[in-house]
């Protein structure tokens, strides 16, 4: 694949039994045309020798900050700047904890802090260590700061137990990296607007009507679209999430503000992905002063908000429109109805009552319906993986002449 040729990959190897698999990974990446620069932690050198990586990669191996200068002048800064991608495989629980805390006490962790390149981390450890809430919290922190965590495999571990935590086979790791370089340019030149999180409809200066949407799905889509080279505008309701790398973030509060922000950009974009949970109703007359608790019962008149996506569908000029449907029953039927009514190209639907699906989870189980009526069902997956699938479908519409992308 041409995308990876000549790219500089900094491969961090930490001290786990799976370090030997990093040798084959180096070989595969090199065969694919990449320059692989290996950094080994001190513990990694107990499992595989520096010499092995030097021979396979064709580059000096960086092992510590204080040793003799090798290929580069200031090793950690040079490698951090040179990198088109930093991959840590295998990543131990200890390394993950240090990275999540921003600790920089050796060459690898220092390089990680100093780089602006995308970072992939492939955890490999005993199942109990992997499932430990502390490790999961650390992985979640890394994800939150834009690190791509490569999913460990399940199976027999070196320590004898069976479960999740194995480093995937080198071929699988290499494929994911090849895919990353293959996809980086696939949306170049495209402008994509993504909406995310829930809106807040004011009651008075203190209170609002909101919903449970965290924004995770929309932020994952925006991050993935930016990684594929698109110019991405993310219009987000209130969310605790950080702006993904390379994404322009515009924060809004109410449905009315979201509608204004979306309409301002609509003419100029190639696609709109409406993952926001827009409030269907707003308070008819929000009070300008805090409302006092003088009444035992309080009726709050609500009026319908404009349906942003419906309006976009009525004024489509070649843009691709992807909508979402959060349902609690008759998912397929309701989603189909929304696809037609709102004049969408795709609708992504889920049953929010299912375990692991819906609001504020990292996973979701979705089905996608295309405007030609095809239905695809997906198993429970990470929202980051689903973002990948949704954008693949969006790109596939490329062939169809009526769409811009
Ligand atoms: N949507 C929107 N503007 C609204 C309400 C929803 O743009 N005022 C968008 C959402 O971002 C989502 C899609 O429409 O992409 C479906 O929203 P949903 O709330 O599930 O459907 P509704 O049409 O509001 O139908 P209902 O509330 O009856 O389920």
GROMACS .gro file of C-alpha atoms and ligand atoms in nm:
model
  434
    1UNK     CA    1   0.000   0.000   0.000
    2UNK     CA    2   0.152   0.332  -0.111
    3UNK     CA    3   0.033   0.520   0.197
    4UNK     CA    4   0.292   0.375   0.431
    5UNK     CA    5   0.595   0.394   0.199
    6UNK     CA    6   0.867   0.614   0.342
    7UNK     CA    7   0.673   0.691   0.659
    8UNK     CA    8   0.867   0.704   0.986
    9UNK     CA    9   0.715   0.480   1.248
   10UNK     CA   10   0.856   0.500   1.598
   11UNK     CA   11   0.791   0.162   1.759
   12UNK     CA   12   0.808   0.158   2.137
   13UNK     CA   13   0.867  -0.188   2.285
   14UNK     CA   14   0.801  -0.233   2.656
   15UNK     CA   15   0.884  -0.524   2.884
   16UNK     CA   16   0.633  -0.797   2.824
   17UNK     CA   17   0.666  -1.154   2.704
   18UNK     CA   18   0.496  -1.044   2.380
   19UNK     CA   19   0.798  -0.824   2.297
   20UNK     CA   20   0.910  -1.095   2.054
   21UNK     CA   21   0.601  -1.023   1.841
   22UNK     CA   22   0.728  -0.667   1.793
   23UNK     CA   23   1.020  -0.815   1.596
   24UNK     CA   24   0.785  -0.959   1.337
   25UNK     CA   25   0.583  -0.638   1.340
   26UNK     CA   26   0.900  -0.443   1.262
   27UNK     CA   27   0.977  -0.677   0.977
   28UNK     CA   28   0.626  -0.650   0.831
   29UNK     CA   29   0.623  -0.270   0.850
   30UNK     CA   30   0.964  -0.251   0.690
   31UNK     CA   31   0.857  -0.482   0.409
   32UNK     CA   32   0.557  -0.254   0.353
   33UNK     CA   33   0.801   0.034   0.294
   34UNK     CA   34   0.808   0.212   0.632
   35UNK     CA   35   1.118   0.325   0.821
   36UNK     CA   36   1.091   0.172   1.166
   37UNK     CA   37   1.277   0.333   1.456
   38UNK     CA   38   1.262   0.118   1.766
   39UNK     CA   39   1.277   0.246   2.122
   40UNK     CA   40   1.314  -0.023   2.386
   41UNK     CA   41   1.251   0.025   2.754
   42UNK     CA   42   1.499  -0.126   2.996
   43UNK     CA   43   1.260  -0.412   3.077
   44UNK     CA   44   1.203  -0.485   2.708
   45UNK     CA   45   1.575  -0.556   2.672
   46UNK     CA   46   1.534  -0.847   2.914
   47UNK     CA   47   1.301  -1.016   2.664
   48UNK     CA   48   1.455  -0.936   2.325
   49UNK     CA   49   1.797  -0.797   2.242
   50UNK     CA   50   1.862  -0.458   2.095
   51UNK     CA   51   2.066  -0.629   1.827
   52UNK     CA   52   1.761  -0.818   1.694
   53UNK     CA   53   1.568  -0.497   1.637
   54UNK     CA   54   1.870  -0.322   1.488
   55UNK     CA   55   1.920  -0.599   1.234
   56UNK     CA   56   1.553  -0.621   1.141
   57UNK     CA   57   1.482  -0.247   1.129
   58UNK     CA   58   1.811  -0.137   0.976
   59UNK     CA   59   1.830   0.152   1.226
   60UNK     CA   60   2.007   0.200   1.554
   61UNK     CA   61   1.781   0.115   1.848
   62UNK     CA   62   1.723   0.387   2.106
   63UNK     CA   63   1.738   0.255   2.459
   64UNK     CA   64   1.809   0.534   2.701
   65UNK     CA   65   1.836   0.908   2.735
   66UNK     CA   66   2.181   0.916   2.886
   67UNK     CA   67   2.375   0.667   2.680
   68UNK     CA   68   2.602   0.746   2.389
   69UNK     CA   69   2.442   0.949   2.112
   70UNK     CA   70   2.335   0.727   1.831
   71UNK     CA   71   2.164   0.830   1.510
   72UNK     CA   72   2.008   1.148   1.640
   73UNK     CA   73   2.131   1.447   1.831
   74UNK     CA   74   1.874   1.481   2.107
   75UNK     CA   75   1.726   1.138   2.081
   76UNK     CA   76   1.381   1.184   2.239
   77UNK     CA   77   1.307   1.512   2.064
   78UNK     CA   78   1.448   1.395   1.731
   79UNK     CA   79   1.241   1.077   1.728
   80UNK     CA   80   0.929   1.261   1.850
   81UNK     CA   81   0.959   1.506   1.561
   82UNK     CA   82   1.054   1.251   1.301
   83UNK     CA   83   0.757   1.024   1.375
   84UNK     CA   84   0.460   1.004   1.140
   85UNK     CA   85   0.315   0.757   1.387
   86UNK     CA   86   0.420   0.629   1.728
   87UNK     CA   87   0.318   0.271   1.808
   88UNK     CA   88   0.370   0.109   2.146
   89UNK     CA   89   0.351  -0.269   2.111
   90UNK     CA   90   0.345  -0.443   2.347
   91UNK     CA   91   0.236  -0.185   2.604
   92UNK     CA   92   0.253  -0.309   2.963
   93UNK     CA   93   0.011  -0.202   3.236
   94UNK     CA   94   0.296  -0.008   3.395
   95UNK     CA   95   0.374   0.179   3.075
   96UNK     CA   96   0.005   0.258   3.019
   97UNK     CA   97  -0.026   0.394   3.372
   98UNK     CA   98   0.280   0.616   3.325
   99UNK     CA   99   0.162   0.741   2.988
  100UNK     CA  100  -0.185   0.818   3.125
  101UNK     CA  101  -0.031   1.017   3.409
  102UNK     CA  102   0.198   1.211   3.175
  103UNK     CA  103   0.511   1.075   3.342
  104UNK     CA  104   0.830   1.110   3.136
  105UNK     CA  105   1.102   0.916   3.316
  106UNK     CA  106   1.264   0.730   3.029
  107UNK     CA  107   1.326   0.772   2.659
  108UNK     CA  108   0.997   0.616   2.549
  109UNK     CA  109   0.762   0.808   2.781
  110UNK     CA  110   0.953   1.129   2.707
  111UNK     CA  111   0.919   1.073   2.332
  112UNK     CA  112   0.550   1.013   2.381
  113UNK     CA  113   0.501   1.347   2.553
  114UNK     CA  114   0.715   1.532   2.301
  115UNK     CA  115   0.546   1.406   1.985
  116UNK     CA  116   0.262   1.557   1.791
  117UNK     CA  117   0.224   1.243   1.579
  118UNK     CA  118  -0.076   1.013   1.625
  119UNK     CA  119  -0.015   0.747   1.890
  120UNK     CA  120  -0.126   0.382   1.886
  121UNK     CA  121  -0.102   0.173   2.201
  122UNK     CA  122  -0.137  -0.207   2.195
  123UNK     CA  123  -0.190  -0.334   2.552
  124UNK     CA  124  -0.059  -0.682   2.635
  125UNK     CA  125  -0.087  -0.825   2.982
  126UNK     CA  126  -0.252  -1.080   3.208
  127UNK     CA  127  -0.633  -1.071   3.186
  128UNK     CA  128  -0.682  -0.960   3.547
  129UNK     CA  129  -0.437  -0.676   3.500
  130UNK     CA  130  -0.612  -0.575   3.179
  131UNK     CA  131  -0.955  -0.586   3.338
  132UNK     CA  132  -0.843  -0.405   3.652
  133UNK     CA  133  -1.045  -0.081   3.675
  134UNK     CA  134  -0.721   0.115   3.718
  135UNK     CA  135  -0.587  -0.011   3.386
  136UNK     CA  136  -0.923   0.050   3.221
  137UNK     CA  137  -0.929   0.403   3.363
  138UNK     CA  138  -0.578   0.465   3.231
  139UNK     CA  139  -0.671   0.337   2.885
  140UNK     CA  140  -0.979   0.557   2.891
  141UNK     CA  141  -0.762   0.861   2.976
  142UNK     CA  142  -0.535   0.783   2.684
  143UNK     CA  143  -0.835   0.752   2.452
  144UNK     CA  144  -0.971   1.080   2.579
  145UNK     CA  145  -0.649   1.250   2.478
  146UNK     CA  146  -0.668   1.108   2.129
  147UNK     CA  147  -0.454   0.794   2.165
  148UNK     CA  148  -0.579   0.501   1.960
  149UNK     CA  149  -0.590   0.189   2.176
  150UNK     CA  150  -0.552  -0.128   1.970
  151UNK     CA  151  -0.790  -0.393   2.104
  152UNK     CA  152  -0.611  -0.688   2.270
  153UNK     CA  153  -0.696  -1.037   2.154
  154UNK     CA  154  -0.851  -1.313   2.363
  155UNK     CA  155  -0.697  -1.653   2.417
  156UNK     CA  156  -0.438  -1.847   2.608
  157UNK     CA  157  -0.195  -1.611   2.781
  158UNK     CA  158   0.168  -1.685   2.865
  159UNK     CA  159   0.079  -1.704   3.234
  160UNK     CA  160  -0.153  -1.998   3.170
  161UNK     CA  161  -0.492  -1.830   3.207
  162UNK     CA  162  -0.724  -1.771   2.919
  163UNK     CA  163  -0.891  -1.436   2.851
  164UNK     CA  164  -0.846  -1.090   2.708
  165UNK     CA  165  -0.505  -0.927   2.713
  166UNK     CA  166  -0.301  -1.099   2.442
  167UNK     CA  167  -0.109  -0.885   2.200
  168UNK     CA  168  -0.277  -0.942   1.862
  169UNK     CA  169  -0.075  -1.125   1.600
  170UNK     CA  170   0.183  -0.906   1.421
  171UNK     CA  171  -0.013  -0.939   1.095
  172UNK     CA  172  -0.324  -0.791   1.263
  173UNK     CA  173  -0.124  -0.506   1.417
  174UNK     CA  174   0.046  -0.436   1.085
  175UNK     CA  175  -0.289  -0.434   0.904
  176UNK     CA  176  -0.429  -0.177   1.144
  177UNK     CA  177  -0.124   0.044   1.089
  178UNK     CA  178  -0.143  -0.002   0.711
  179UNK     CA  179  -0.509   0.085   0.728
  180UNK     CA  180  -0.426   0.402   0.920
  181UNK     CA  181  -0.183   0.519   0.654
  182UNK     CA  182  -0.416   0.404   0.379
  183UNK     CA  183  -0.704   0.598   0.517
  184UNK     CA  184  -0.533   0.922   0.606
  185UNK     CA  185  -0.594   1.083   0.272
  186UNK     CA  186  -0.921   0.917   0.174
  187UNK     CA  187  -1.133   1.220   0.275
  188UNK     CA  188  -0.881   1.486   0.182
  189UNK     CA  189  -1.044   1.794   0.036
  190UNK     CA  190  -1.384   1.707   0.188
  191UNK     CA  191  -1.563   1.926   0.439
  192UNK     CA  192  -1.765   1.736   0.693
  193UNK     CA  193  -1.990   1.875   0.960
  194UNK     CA  194  -2.056   1.657   1.262
  195UNK     CA  195  -2.294   1.739   1.546
  196UNK     CA  196  -2.254   1.576   1.885
  197UNK     CA  197  -2.382   1.560   2.245
  198UNK     CA  198  -2.718   1.678   2.375
  199UNK     CA  199  -2.859   2.027   2.369
  200UNK     CA  200  -2.964   2.224   2.678
  201UNK     CA  201  -3.288   2.415   2.669
  202UNK     CA  202  -3.293   2.695   2.928
  203UNK     CA  203  -3.572   2.721   3.186
  204UNK     CA  204  -3.419   3.017   3.365
  205UNK     CA  205  -3.058   3.139   3.410
  206UNK     CA  206  -2.987   2.845   3.645
  207UNK     CA  207  -3.188   2.551   3.514
  208UNK     CA  208  -3.221   2.371   3.185
  209UNK     CA  209  -3.379   2.068   3.022
  210UNK     CA  210  -3.110   1.831   2.901
  211UNK     CA  211  -3.054   1.468   2.808
  212UNK     CA  212  -2.805   1.188   2.873
  213UNK     CA  213  -2.601   1.213   2.554
  214UNK     CA  214  -2.224   1.231   2.624
  215UNK     CA  215  -2.108   1.313   2.271
  216UNK     CA  216  -1.880   1.007   2.252
  217UNK     CA  217  -2.019   0.884   1.920
  218UNK     CA  218  -1.999   1.222   1.745
  219UNK     CA  219  -1.651   1.299   1.878
  220UNK     CA  220  -1.531   0.957   1.758
  221UNK     CA  221  -1.672   1.025   1.411
  222UNK     CA  222  -1.511   1.370   1.399
  223UNK     CA  223  -1.175   1.226   1.508
  224UNK     CA  224  -1.189   0.950   1.246
  225UNK     CA  225  -1.292   1.191   0.967
  226UNK     CA  226  -1.001   1.420   1.056
  227UNK     CA  227  -0.762   1.124   1.052
  228UNK     CA  228  -0.883   1.048   0.701
  229UNK     CA  229  -0.784   1.399   0.598
  230UNK     CA  230  -1.125   1.573   0.597
  231UNK     CA  231  -1.173   1.929   0.714
  232UNK     CA  232  -1.403   1.869   1.009
  233UNK     CA  233  -1.630   2.108   1.193
  234UNK     CA  234  -1.773   1.960   1.511
  235UNK     CA  235  -2.077   2.145   1.643
  236UNK     CA  236  -2.119   2.015   1.994
  237UNK     CA  237  -2.362   2.060   2.277
  238UNK     CA  238  -2.211   2.060   2.627
  239UNK     CA  239  -1.972   1.765   2.667
  240UNK     CA  240  -1.679   1.674   2.890
  241UNK     CA  241  -1.478   1.554   2.591
  242UNK     CA  242  -1.176   1.731   2.442
  243UNK     CA  243  -1.168   1.845   2.081
  244UNK     CA  244  -1.010   1.563   1.879
  245UNK     CA  245  -0.683   1.643   1.701
  246UNK     CA  246  -0.731   1.836   1.379
  247UNK     CA  247  -1.101   1.908   1.439
  248UNK     CA  248  -1.251   2.257   1.459
  249UNK     CA  249  -1.484   2.256   1.758
  250UNK     CA  250  -1.775   2.493   1.796
  251UNK     CA  251  -1.957   2.466   2.125
  252UNK     CA  252  -2.329   2.548   2.144
  253UNK     CA  253  -2.593   2.509   2.412
  254UNK     CA  254  -2.948   2.504   2.279
  255UNK     CA  255  -3.110   2.348   1.974
  256UNK     CA  256  -3.159   2.699   1.832
  257UNK     CA  257  -2.786   2.770   1.860
  258UNK     CA  258  -2.704   2.434   1.703
  259UNK     CA  259  -2.943   2.505   1.417
  260UNK     CA  260  -2.781   2.846   1.350
  261UNK     CA  261  -2.430   2.699   1.356
  262UNK     CA  262  -2.526   2.415   1.122
  263UNK     CA  263  -2.708   2.637   0.873
  264UNK     CA  264  -2.413   2.876   0.852
  265UNK     CA  265  -2.198   2.591   0.720
  266UNK     CA  266  -2.449   2.379   0.529
  267UNK     CA  267  -2.391   2.524   0.179
  268UNK     CA  268  -2.017   2.475   0.207
  269UNK     CA  269  -2.002   2.117   0.333
  270UNK     CA  270  -2.004   1.783   0.153
  271UNK     CA  271  -2.167   1.587   0.433
  272UNK     CA  272  -2.350   1.633   0.761
  273UNK     CA  273  -2.350   1.364   1.028
  274UNK     CA  274  -2.612   1.454   1.289
  275UNK     CA  275  -2.526   1.246   1.592
  276UNK     CA  276  -2.642   1.514   1.838
  277UNK     CA  277  -2.934   1.441   2.067
  278UNK     CA  278  -3.126   1.755   1.985
  279UNK     CA  279  -3.403   1.838   2.231
  280UNK     CA  280  -3.738   1.801   2.059
  281UNK     CA  281  -3.896   2.066   2.281
  282UNK     CA  282  -3.786   2.389   2.445
  283UNK     CA  283  -3.941   2.596   2.720
  284UNK     CA  284  -4.192   2.833   2.564
  285UNK     CA  285  -4.074   3.137   2.756
  286UNK     CA  286  -3.745   3.093   2.943
  287UNK     CA  287  -3.737   3.324   3.247
  288UNK     CA  288  -3.470   3.591   3.264
  289UNK     CA  289  -3.455   3.568   3.645
  290UNK     CA  290  -3.429   3.257   3.860
  291UNK     CA  291  -3.774   3.107   3.921
  292UNK     CA  292  -3.860   3.082   4.293
  293UNK     CA  293  -4.024   2.775   4.444
  294UNK     CA  294  -4.352   2.944   4.533
  295UNK     CA  295  -4.588   2.687   4.378
  296UNK     CA  296  -4.652   2.328   4.485
  297UNK     CA  297  -4.708   2.224   4.127
  298UNK     CA  298  -4.534   2.373   3.831
  299UNK     CA  299  -4.650   2.341   3.474
  300UNK     CA  300  -4.388   2.436   3.224
  301UNK     CA  301  -4.525   2.499   2.873
  302UNK     CA  302  -4.298   2.356   2.604
  303UNK     CA  303  -4.296   2.423   2.231
  304UNK     CA  304  -4.154   2.205   1.955
  305UNK     CA  305  -3.802   2.280   1.834
  306UNK     CA  306  -3.736   2.285   1.463
  307UNK     CA  307  -3.608   1.949   1.339
  308UNK     CA  308  -3.264   2.052   1.211
  309UNK     CA  309  -3.203   1.734   1.015
  310UNK     CA  310  -3.547   1.745   0.853
  311UNK     CA  311  -3.481   2.100   0.738
  312UNK     CA  312  -3.141   2.004   0.599
  313UNK     CA  313  -3.305   1.716   0.411
  314UNK     CA  314  -3.553   1.954   0.250
  315UNK     CA  315  -3.273   2.180   0.120
  316UNK     CA  316  -3.022   1.921   0.010
  317UNK     CA  317  -2.794   2.023  -0.275
  318UNK     CA  318  -2.584   1.712  -0.308
  319UNK     CA  319  -2.473   1.690   0.053
  320UNK     CA  320  -2.468   1.348   0.211
  321UNK     CA  321  -2.688   1.338   0.520
  322UNK     CA  322  -2.647   1.081   0.793
  323UNK     CA  323  -2.890   1.080   1.083
  324UNK     CA  324  -2.920   0.885   1.405
  325UNK     CA  325  -3.219   0.727   1.571
  326UNK     CA  326  -3.222   0.638   1.936
  327UNK     CA  327  -3.516   0.411   2.000
  328UNK     CA  328  -3.653   0.198   2.280
  329UNK     CA  329  -3.873  -0.028   2.061
  330UNK     CA  330  -3.950  -0.113   1.695
  331UNK     CA  331  -3.602   0.012   1.603
  332UNK     CA  332  -3.603  -0.088   1.237
  333UNK     CA  333  -3.950   0.041   1.163
  334UNK     CA  334  -3.904   0.378   1.336
  335UNK     CA  335  -3.557   0.428   1.189
  336UNK     CA  336  -3.682   0.357   0.836
  337UNK     CA  337  -3.956   0.613   0.885
  338UNK     CA  338  -3.703   0.877   0.992
  339UNK     CA  339  -3.472   0.800   0.700
  340UNK     CA  340  -3.753   0.865   0.455
  341UNK     CA  341  -3.912   1.158   0.628
  342UNK     CA  342  -3.583   1.342   0.674
  343UNK     CA  343  -3.452   1.256   0.323
  344UNK     CA  344  -3.133   1.092   0.455
  345UNK     CA  345  -2.866   0.883   0.284
  346UNK     CA  346  -2.809   0.668   0.589
  347UNK     CA  347  -2.960   0.630   0.930
  348UNK     CA  348  -2.770   0.479   1.222
  349UNK     CA  349  -3.013   0.329   1.469
  350UNK     CA  350  -2.981   0.172   1.809
  351UNK     CA  351  -3.194   0.044   2.090
  352UNK     CA  352  -3.086   0.252   2.389
  353UNK     CA  353  -3.233   0.002   2.634
  354UNK     CA  354  -2.980  -0.271   2.540
  355UNK     CA  355  -2.678  -0.341   2.762
  356UNK     CA  356  -2.366  -0.159   2.643
  357UNK     CA  357  -2.563   0.046   2.390
  358UNK     CA  358  -2.675   0.405   2.398
  359UNK     CA  359  -2.588   0.699   2.616
  360UNK     CA  360  -2.256   0.756   2.791
  361UNK     CA  361  -2.118   0.412   2.706
  362UNK     CA  362  -1.799   0.348   2.507
  363UNK     CA  363  -1.976   0.083   2.305
  364UNK     CA  364  -2.288   0.059   2.099
  365UNK     CA  365  -2.483  -0.194   1.896
  366UNK     CA  366  -2.616  -0.034   1.583
  367UNK     CA  367  -2.786  -0.108   1.261
  368UNK     CA  368  -2.746   0.106   0.951
  369UNK     CA  369  -3.010   0.155   0.685
  370UNK     CA  370  -2.915   0.303   0.351
  371UNK     CA  371  -3.147   0.513   0.138
  372UNK     CA  372  -3.170   0.217  -0.101
  373UNK     CA  373  -3.314   0.011   0.183
  374UNK     CA  374  -3.019  -0.213   0.272
  375UNK     CA  375  -3.001  -0.300   0.640
  376UNK     CA  376  -2.668  -0.386   0.806
  377UNK     CA  377  -2.656  -0.504   1.166
  378UNK     CA  378  -2.337  -0.481   1.370
  379UNK     CA  379  -2.242  -0.657   1.694
  380UNK     CA  380  -2.158  -0.465   2.013
  381UNK     CA  381  -1.854  -0.256   1.919
  382UNK     CA  382  -1.652   0.039   2.045
  383UNK     CA  383  -1.785   0.372   1.927
  384UNK     CA  384  -1.443   0.440   1.772
  385UNK     CA  385  -1.481   0.125   1.558
  386UNK     CA  386  -1.835   0.220   1.464
  387UNK     CA  387  -1.710   0.563   1.357
  388UNK     CA  388  -1.478   0.384   1.118
  389UNK     CA  389  -1.765   0.184   0.969
  390UNK     CA  390  -1.993   0.487   0.937
  391UNK     CA  391  -1.723   0.678   0.748
  392UNK     CA  392  -1.652   0.378   0.524
  393UNK     CA  393  -2.020   0.381   0.425
  394UNK     CA  394  -2.006   0.754   0.366
  395UNK     CA  395  -1.704   0.710   0.139
  396UNK     CA  396  -1.876   0.429  -0.047
  397UNK     CA  397  -2.144   0.674  -0.158
  398UNK     CA  398  -1.864   0.834  -0.359
  399UNK     CA  399  -1.949   0.622  -0.662
  400UNK     CA  400  -2.299   0.753  -0.672
  401UNK     CA  401  -2.323   1.054  -0.894
  402UNK     CA  402  -2.590   1.237  -0.702
  403UNK     CA  403  -2.359   1.284  -0.403
  404UNK     CA  404  -2.069   1.519  -0.369
  405UNK     CA  405  -1.832   1.282  -0.191
  406LIG     N1  406  -3.274   1.580   1.510
  406LIG     C1  407  -3.260   1.712   1.468
  406LIG     N2  408  -3.338   1.809   1.522
  406LIG     C2  409  -3.428   1.781   1.616
  406LIG     C3  410  -3.444   1.647   1.660
  406LIG     C4  411  -3.364   1.550   1.606
  406LIG     O1  412  -3.178   1.738   1.381
  406LIG     N3  413  -3.502   1.878   1.667
  406LIG     C5  414  -3.190   1.474   1.448
  406LIG     C6  415  -3.100   1.401   1.544
  406LIG     O2  416  -2.971   1.460   1.549
  406LIG     C7  417  -3.092   1.261   1.482
  406LIG     C8  418  -3.225   1.246   1.413
  406LIG     O3  419  -3.274   1.378   1.397
  406LIG     O4  420  -2.991   1.252   1.385
  406LIG     C9  421  -3.326   1.159   1.484
  406LIG     O5  422  -3.363   1.215   1.602
  406LIG     P1  423  -3.472   1.149   1.702
  406LIG     O6  424  -3.482   1.238   1.819
  406LIG     O7  425  -3.439   1.008   1.727
  406LIG     O8  426  -3.599   1.147   1.617
  406LIG     P2  427  -3.721   1.240   1.611
  406LIG     O9  428  -3.738   1.276   1.469
  406LIG    O10  429  -3.708   1.352   1.708
  406LIG    O11  430  -3.841   1.144   1.648
  406LIG     P3  431  -3.899   1.093   1.788
  406LIG    O12  432  -3.862   1.196   1.892
  406LIG    O13  433  -4.042   1.082   1.761
  406LIG    O14  434  -3.834   0.961   1.814
   0.00000   0.00000   0.00000
